[in-house]
Short mmCIF file of C-alpha atoms in Angstrom, two decimals:
data_model
loop_
_atom_site.label_atom_id
_atom_site.label_comp_id
_atom_site.label_asym_id
_atom_site.label_seq_id
_atom_site.Cartn_x
_atom_site.Cartn_y
_atom_site.Cartn_z
CA MET Q 1 -0.96 -12.61 -19.13
CA ASN Q 2 -4.83 -11.72 -19.14
CA TRP Q 3 -4.87 -8.26 -19.96
CA ALA Q 4 -8.17 -8.11 -19.02
CA PHE Q 5 -8.16 -10.34 -15.90
CA LEU Q 6 -5.03 -7.36 -14.83
CA GLN Q 7 -7.32 -4.53 -16.27
CA GLY Q 8 -10.43 -5.49 -13.73
CA LEU Q 9 -8.20 -6.41 -10.66
CA LEU Q 10 -7.00 -2.87 -10.77
CA SER Q 11 -9.62 -1.37 -11.32
CA GLY Q 12 -10.78 -3.03 -8.11
CA VAL Q 13 -8.00 -1.65 -6.53
CA ASN Q 14 -8.39 1.48 -8.06
CA LYS Q 15 -11.96 1.29 -6.94
CA PHE Q 16 -10.99 1.73 -3.62
CA SER Q 17 -7.96 4.19 -3.25
CA THR Q 18 -7.23 7.36 -2.51
CA ALA Q 19 -6.13 10.14 -4.82
CA PHE Q 20 -2.41 9.52 -3.53
CA GLY Q 21 -2.80 5.73 -3.74
CA ARG Q 22 -4.36 6.39 -7.46
CA ILE Q 23 -0.99 7.54 -8.31
CA TRP Q 24 1.45 5.56 -6.95
CA LEU Q 25 -1.01 2.34 -9.39
CA SER Q 26 -0.43 4.52 -12.42
CA VAL Q 27 2.91 5.01 -10.81
CA VAL Q 28 3.65 1.20 -10.27
CA PHE Q 29 2.41 0.06 -13.07
CA LEU Q 30 2.68 3.16 -15.71
CA PHE Q 31 7.02 3.66 -14.52
CA ARG Q 32 7.90 0.25 -13.63
CA VAL Q 33 5.81 -2.88 -14.58
CA MET Q 34 6.01 -1.35 -18.60
CA VAL Q 35 9.49 -0.85 -18.26
CA PHE Q 36 9.81 -3.76 -16.48
CA VAL Q 37 8.49 -5.63 -19.60
CA VAL Q 38 9.61 -3.91 -22.18
CA ALA Q 39 12.97 -3.30 -21.38
CA ALA Q 40 14.82 -4.88 -18.79
CA GLU Q 41 14.67 -8.36 -20.82
CA LYS Q 42 16.45 -6.75 -23.75
CA VAL Q 43 19.28 -5.19 -21.32
CA TRP Q 44 20.35 -8.37 -18.67
CA GLY Q 45 18.85 -11.08 -21.43
CA ASP Q 46 22.49 -11.39 -22.66
CA ASP Q 47 24.29 -11.19 -19.28
CA GLN Q 48 26.19 -13.90 -18.41
CA LYS Q 49 26.70 -14.05 -22.26
CA ASP Q 50 28.18 -11.55 -22.82
CA PHE Q 51 29.94 -11.48 -18.99
CA ILE Q 52 34.12 -11.66 -20.45
CA CYS Q 53 36.96 -12.55 -18.21
CA ASN Q 54 41.11 -12.56 -19.78
CA THR Q 55 41.65 -16.20 -18.89
CA ALA Q 56 40.90 -19.44 -19.82
CA GLN Q 57 40.47 -20.73 -16.36
CA PRO Q 58 37.75 -23.51 -16.52
CA GLY Q 59 35.18 -21.90 -13.62
CA CYS Q 60 36.36 -19.28 -13.51
CA HIS Q 61 34.25 -17.11 -15.60
CA ASN Q 62 30.91 -18.68 -13.85
CA VAL Q 63 32.31 -17.80 -10.62
CA CYS Q 64 33.70 -14.78 -11.49
CA TYR Q 65 29.80 -13.80 -12.72
CA ASP Q 66 28.36 -15.13 -9.90
CA HIS Q 67 30.56 -13.09 -7.37
CA PHE Q 68 29.31 -9.90 -9.65
CA PHE Q 69 25.91 -10.76 -9.90
CA PRO Q 70 24.54 -13.32 -6.56
CA VAL Q 71 21.01 -12.67 -8.37
CA SER Q 72 20.08 -11.73 -11.22
CA HIS Q 73 18.02 -8.02 -11.61
CA ILE Q 74 15.18 -9.61 -13.81
CA ARG Q 75 14.12 -12.43 -10.86
CA LEU Q 76 14.57 -9.30 -8.06
CA TRP Q 77 12.84 -6.83 -9.70
CA ALA Q 78 9.91 -9.64 -10.27
CA LEU Q 79 9.54 -10.43 -6.75
CA GLN Q 80 9.30 -6.22 -5.80
CA LEU Q 81 7.01 -6.16 -7.98
CA ILE Q 82 5.22 -9.18 -6.33
CA PHE Q 83 5.90 -7.58 -2.91
CA VAL Q 84 4.70 -4.75 -3.83
CA THR Q 85 1.30 -4.69 -5.51
CA CYS Q 86 0.22 -8.33 -4.15
CA PRO Q 87 -0.91 -6.80 -0.61
CA SER Q 88 -3.50 -4.08 -2.37
CA LEU Q 89 -5.49 -7.29 -3.61
CA LEU Q 90 -5.31 -7.01 0.30
CA VAL Q 91 -8.09 -4.16 0.60
CA VAL Q 92 -10.68 -5.55 -2.63
CA LEU Q 93 -10.72 -8.49 -0.34
CA HIS Q 94 -11.90 -6.85 2.48
CA VAL Q 95 -13.88 -5.11 0.40
CA ALA Q 96 -15.65 -7.82 -0.62
CA TYR Q 97 -15.81 -10.16 2.66
CA ARG Q 98 -18.33 -6.75 3.54
CA GLU Q 99 -20.47 -6.72 0.71
CA GLU Q 100 -20.71 -11.16 1.89
CA ARG Q 101 -21.19 -10.51 5.56
CA GLU Q 102 -23.85 -6.88 4.44
CA ARG Q 103 -25.71 -9.34 1.80
CA LYS Q 104 -26.69 -12.76 3.76
CA HIS Q 105 -27.42 -9.89 7.44
CA ARG Q 106 -30.25 -8.81 4.81
CA ALA Q 107 -31.27 -12.26 3.78
CA LYS Q 108 -31.86 -12.64 6.91
CA PHE Q 109 -33.48 -10.29 8.51
CA GLY Q 110 -35.05 -8.71 5.03
CA GLU Q 111 -34.51 -5.57 3.29
CA SER Q 112 -36.08 -2.80 5.43
CA CYS Q 113 -33.39 -3.95 7.95
CA LYS Q 114 -30.80 -1.95 9.34
CA ARG Q 115 -27.14 -1.87 7.48
CA LEU Q 116 -24.23 -3.61 8.89
CA TYR Q 117 -22.58 -0.64 6.90
CA GLN Q 118 -23.40 2.71 5.30
CA ASN Q 119 -20.73 2.42 2.87
CA THR Q 120 -18.64 -1.33 1.97
CA GLY Q 121 -16.27 1.09 0.18
CA LYS Q 122 -15.89 4.02 3.09
CA LYS Q 123 -12.39 3.52 4.47
CA ARG Q 124 -13.82 2.45 8.79
CA GLY Q 125 -12.26 0.35 10.98
CA GLY Q 126 -11.57 -1.84 10.16
CA LEU Q 127 -10.75 -2.17 6.18
CA TRP Q 128 -8.62 1.76 7.45
CA TRP Q 129 -6.25 -0.54 9.77
CA THR Q 130 -6.15 -2.77 6.25
CA TYR Q 131 -5.64 -0.19 4.24
CA VAL Q 132 -2.85 1.67 6.58
CA LEU Q 133 -1.40 -1.76 6.68
CA THR Q 134 -0.43 -2.43 3.30
CA LEU Q 135 0.75 0.81 3.01
CA VAL Q 136 3.12 0.60 5.23
CA PHE Q 137 3.89 -3.09 3.62
CA LYS Q 138 4.78 -0.84 0.50
CA MET Q 139 6.48 1.07 1.86
CA GLY Q 140 8.77 -1.24 3.65
CA VAL Q 141 8.77 -3.94 0.43
CA ASP Q 142 10.47 -0.45 -1.73
CA CYS Q 143 12.72 0.35 1.21
CA ALA Q 144 13.93 -2.97 1.31
CA PHE Q 145 14.64 -4.19 -2.55
CA ILE Q 146 16.93 -0.55 -2.25
CA TYR Q 147 19.01 -1.49 0.09
CA LEU Q 148 19.54 -4.47 -0.97
CA VAL Q 149 20.06 -3.65 -4.95
CA TYR Q 150 22.42 -1.55 -2.94
CA TYR Q 151 23.70 -4.20 -0.73
CA LEU Q 152 24.51 -7.15 -3.05
CA TYR Q 153 25.94 -5.24 -6.30
CA GLU Q 154 27.57 -2.27 -3.48
CA GLY Q 155 25.86 0.72 -5.82
CA TYR Q 156 24.51 1.82 -8.07
CA ASP Q 157 27.45 1.85 -10.49
CA PHE Q 158 28.02 -0.66 -12.99
CA PRO Q 159 32.37 -0.43 -13.90
CA PRO Q 160 32.91 -1.25 -17.50
CA LEU Q 161 36.10 -3.44 -15.59
CA VAL Q 162 35.37 -5.12 -12.49
CA LYS Q 163 38.58 -7.14 -10.86
CA CYS Q 164 38.13 -11.25 -10.03
CA SER Q 165 40.23 -12.86 -7.75
CA GLU Q 166 38.04 -16.48 -6.98
CA THR Q 167 39.36 -19.10 -6.55
CA PRO Q 168 39.85 -21.32 -9.01
CA CYS Q 169 40.89 -18.19 -11.36
CA PRO Q 170 44.91 -18.94 -11.08
CA ASN Q 171 44.79 -14.90 -10.23
CA THR Q 172 43.43 -11.34 -10.50
CA VAL Q 173 41.71 -11.07 -13.97
CA ASP Q 174 40.15 -8.50 -16.17
CA CYS Q 175 36.26 -8.88 -16.58
CA PHE Q 176 34.44 -6.68 -19.19
CA ILE Q 177 30.36 -6.05 -18.34
CA SER Q 178 27.91 -5.67 -20.94
CA ARG Q 179 26.44 -2.06 -22.09
CA PRO Q 180 27.53 -1.47 -18.76
CA THR Q 181 26.62 2.85 -19.25
CA GLU Q 182 22.71 1.22 -20.41
CA LYS Q 183 22.80 -0.61 -17.27
CA ARG Q 184 23.51 2.04 -14.86
CA ILE Q 185 21.06 3.70 -16.36
CA PHE Q 186 17.52 1.75 -15.74
CA THR Q 187 18.75 1.09 -12.13
CA LEU Q 188 19.08 4.29 -11.04
CA PHE Q 189 15.81 4.27 -13.11
CA MET Q 190 14.20 1.80 -10.76
CA VAL Q 191 15.91 2.98 -7.75
CA VAL Q 192 13.89 6.28 -8.57
CA SER Q 193 10.23 5.22 -9.49
CA SER Q 194 10.49 3.30 -6.30
CA LEU Q 195 12.01 6.35 -4.18
CA VAL Q 196 8.32 8.13 -5.56
CA CYS Q 197 6.46 5.49 -5.13
CA ILE Q 198 8.03 5.48 -1.39
CA LEU Q 199 6.85 9.08 -1.13
CA LEU Q 200 3.96 8.79 -2.75
CA SER Q 201 2.93 5.15 -0.29
CA PHE Q 202 4.00 8.40 2.80
CA CYS Q 203 1.29 10.85 1.65
CA GLU Q 204 -1.14 8.81 1.39
CA ILE Q 205 -0.50 7.49 4.83
CA LEU Q 206 -0.11 10.86 6.41
CA TYR Q 207 -3.13 11.87 4.30
CA LEU Q 208 -5.42 9.91 6.31
CA VAL Q 209 -3.95 10.03 9.84
CA CYS Q 210 -5.01 13.98 9.13
CA LYS Q 211 -8.80 13.42 7.82
CA ARG Q 212 -9.39 10.78 10.68
CA CYS Q 213 -7.49 13.44 13.55
CA HIS Q 214 -9.93 15.52 12.19
CA GLU Q 215 -12.88 13.81 11.52
CA GLY Q 216 -12.65 12.82 15.41
CA VAL Q 217 -12.45 16.61 16.38
CA GLN Q 218 -15.25 16.99 14.31
CA MET Q 219 -17.17 14.75 16.29
CA LEU Q 220 -15.95 15.60 19.04
CA ARG Q 221 -17.17 19.73 18.81
CA GLY Q 222 -20.07 18.15 18.05
CA SER Q 223 -21.45 16.19 21.34
CA ARG Q 224 -19.81 19.12 23.64
CA GLN Q 225 -22.47 21.86 21.13
CA VAL Q 226 -25.12 19.13 21.71
CA ALA Q 227 -24.02 19.34 25.90
CA ARG Q 228 -24.08 22.64 25.79
CA ALA Q 229 -27.51 23.09 23.54
CA THR Q 230 -28.98 21.09 26.53
CA SER Q 231 -27.46 22.67 29.29
CA ILE Q 232 -28.77 26.22 28.13
CA HIS Q 233 -32.03 24.40 27.49
CA SER Q 234 -32.23 23.57 31.46
CA ILE Q 235 -31.07 26.67 32.22
CA LYS Q 236 -33.99 28.86 30.33
CA ASN Q 237 -36.96 26.62 32.08
CA PRO Q 238 -36.53 25.89 34.75
CA ASN Q 239 -40.12 25.05 35.69
CA SER Q 240 -40.28 22.50 33.36
CA LEU Q 241 -38.97 20.04 35.74
CA MET Q 242 -41.14 21.59 38.63
CA ASP Q 243 -44.06 21.51 36.05
CA SER Q 244 -43.30 18.19 35.51
CA ASP Q 245 -43.60 17.15 39.61
CA LYS Q 246 -46.89 18.44 40.09
CA LEU Q 247 -48.46 16.86 37.37
CA VAL Q 248 -47.17 13.68 38.60
CA GLY Q 249 -48.57 15.05 42.71
CA LYS Q 250 -52.20 15.72 41.03
CA VAL Q 251 -52.30 12.18 40.14
CA PRO Q 252 -52.96 10.15 44.14
CA SER Q 253 -55.71 12.41 44.49
CA TYR Q 254 -57.34 12.06 41.67
CA THR Q 255 -57.14 8.23 42.44
CA VAL Q 256 -58.38 9.29 45.18
CA SER Q 257 -61.42 11.20 43.86
CA MET Q 258 -62.93 9.02 42.09
CA ALA Q 259 -62.15 5.81 45.04
CA ARG Q 260 -64.94 7.89 46.74
#
């Protein structure tokens, strides 16, 4: 893994995130990625080899293992981390698109021209929607994988002894899972960390929506104050329009006298 590239990528994502987004990023890469890289391979690396069934029937061991572990936890978590982290790159790409558009605009109309964006990294317009949609997508992915783990493994518990009666097993055989307590602890840890990430994403969406509504209310109040000040000024100075009419009325007489 190229850690320099990963560090640059994370710094770019962290630059355009809110406080909740920075906390989310820390939780993902400290409590999920690091735990996955350091511990997951050691916990599930010998799982199939140490899955023992009390029968010598050919094929029974493989069929029972596939029944209780249809998808490897390591591959499932790796897929989850990929789907969760990749949407954050859309925000960086959107900001890069804005910067390139701003550069082309300046090159065409000069450096003194009016800017297209006051701040290319400020979450306004399309960038705001991109950011919110990435949060919704990340929440959906985490929820889907939490349910998928529960559905595939019939809960988050790993009993030391399981009963298997799949074909071609001659009868119901006993199979033993290696290190069930350790697997249970790490599975619960990953599920809880996913729930924390979902909560952080929800809080960030709520923060962005409330901030947008607050700014809209402030703009509405500002426009009302301007309209009220204009109406008050017109009421206090009713002769301003009459004076302007008198000035306009004097223009024809001045023109006639000159013509004479």
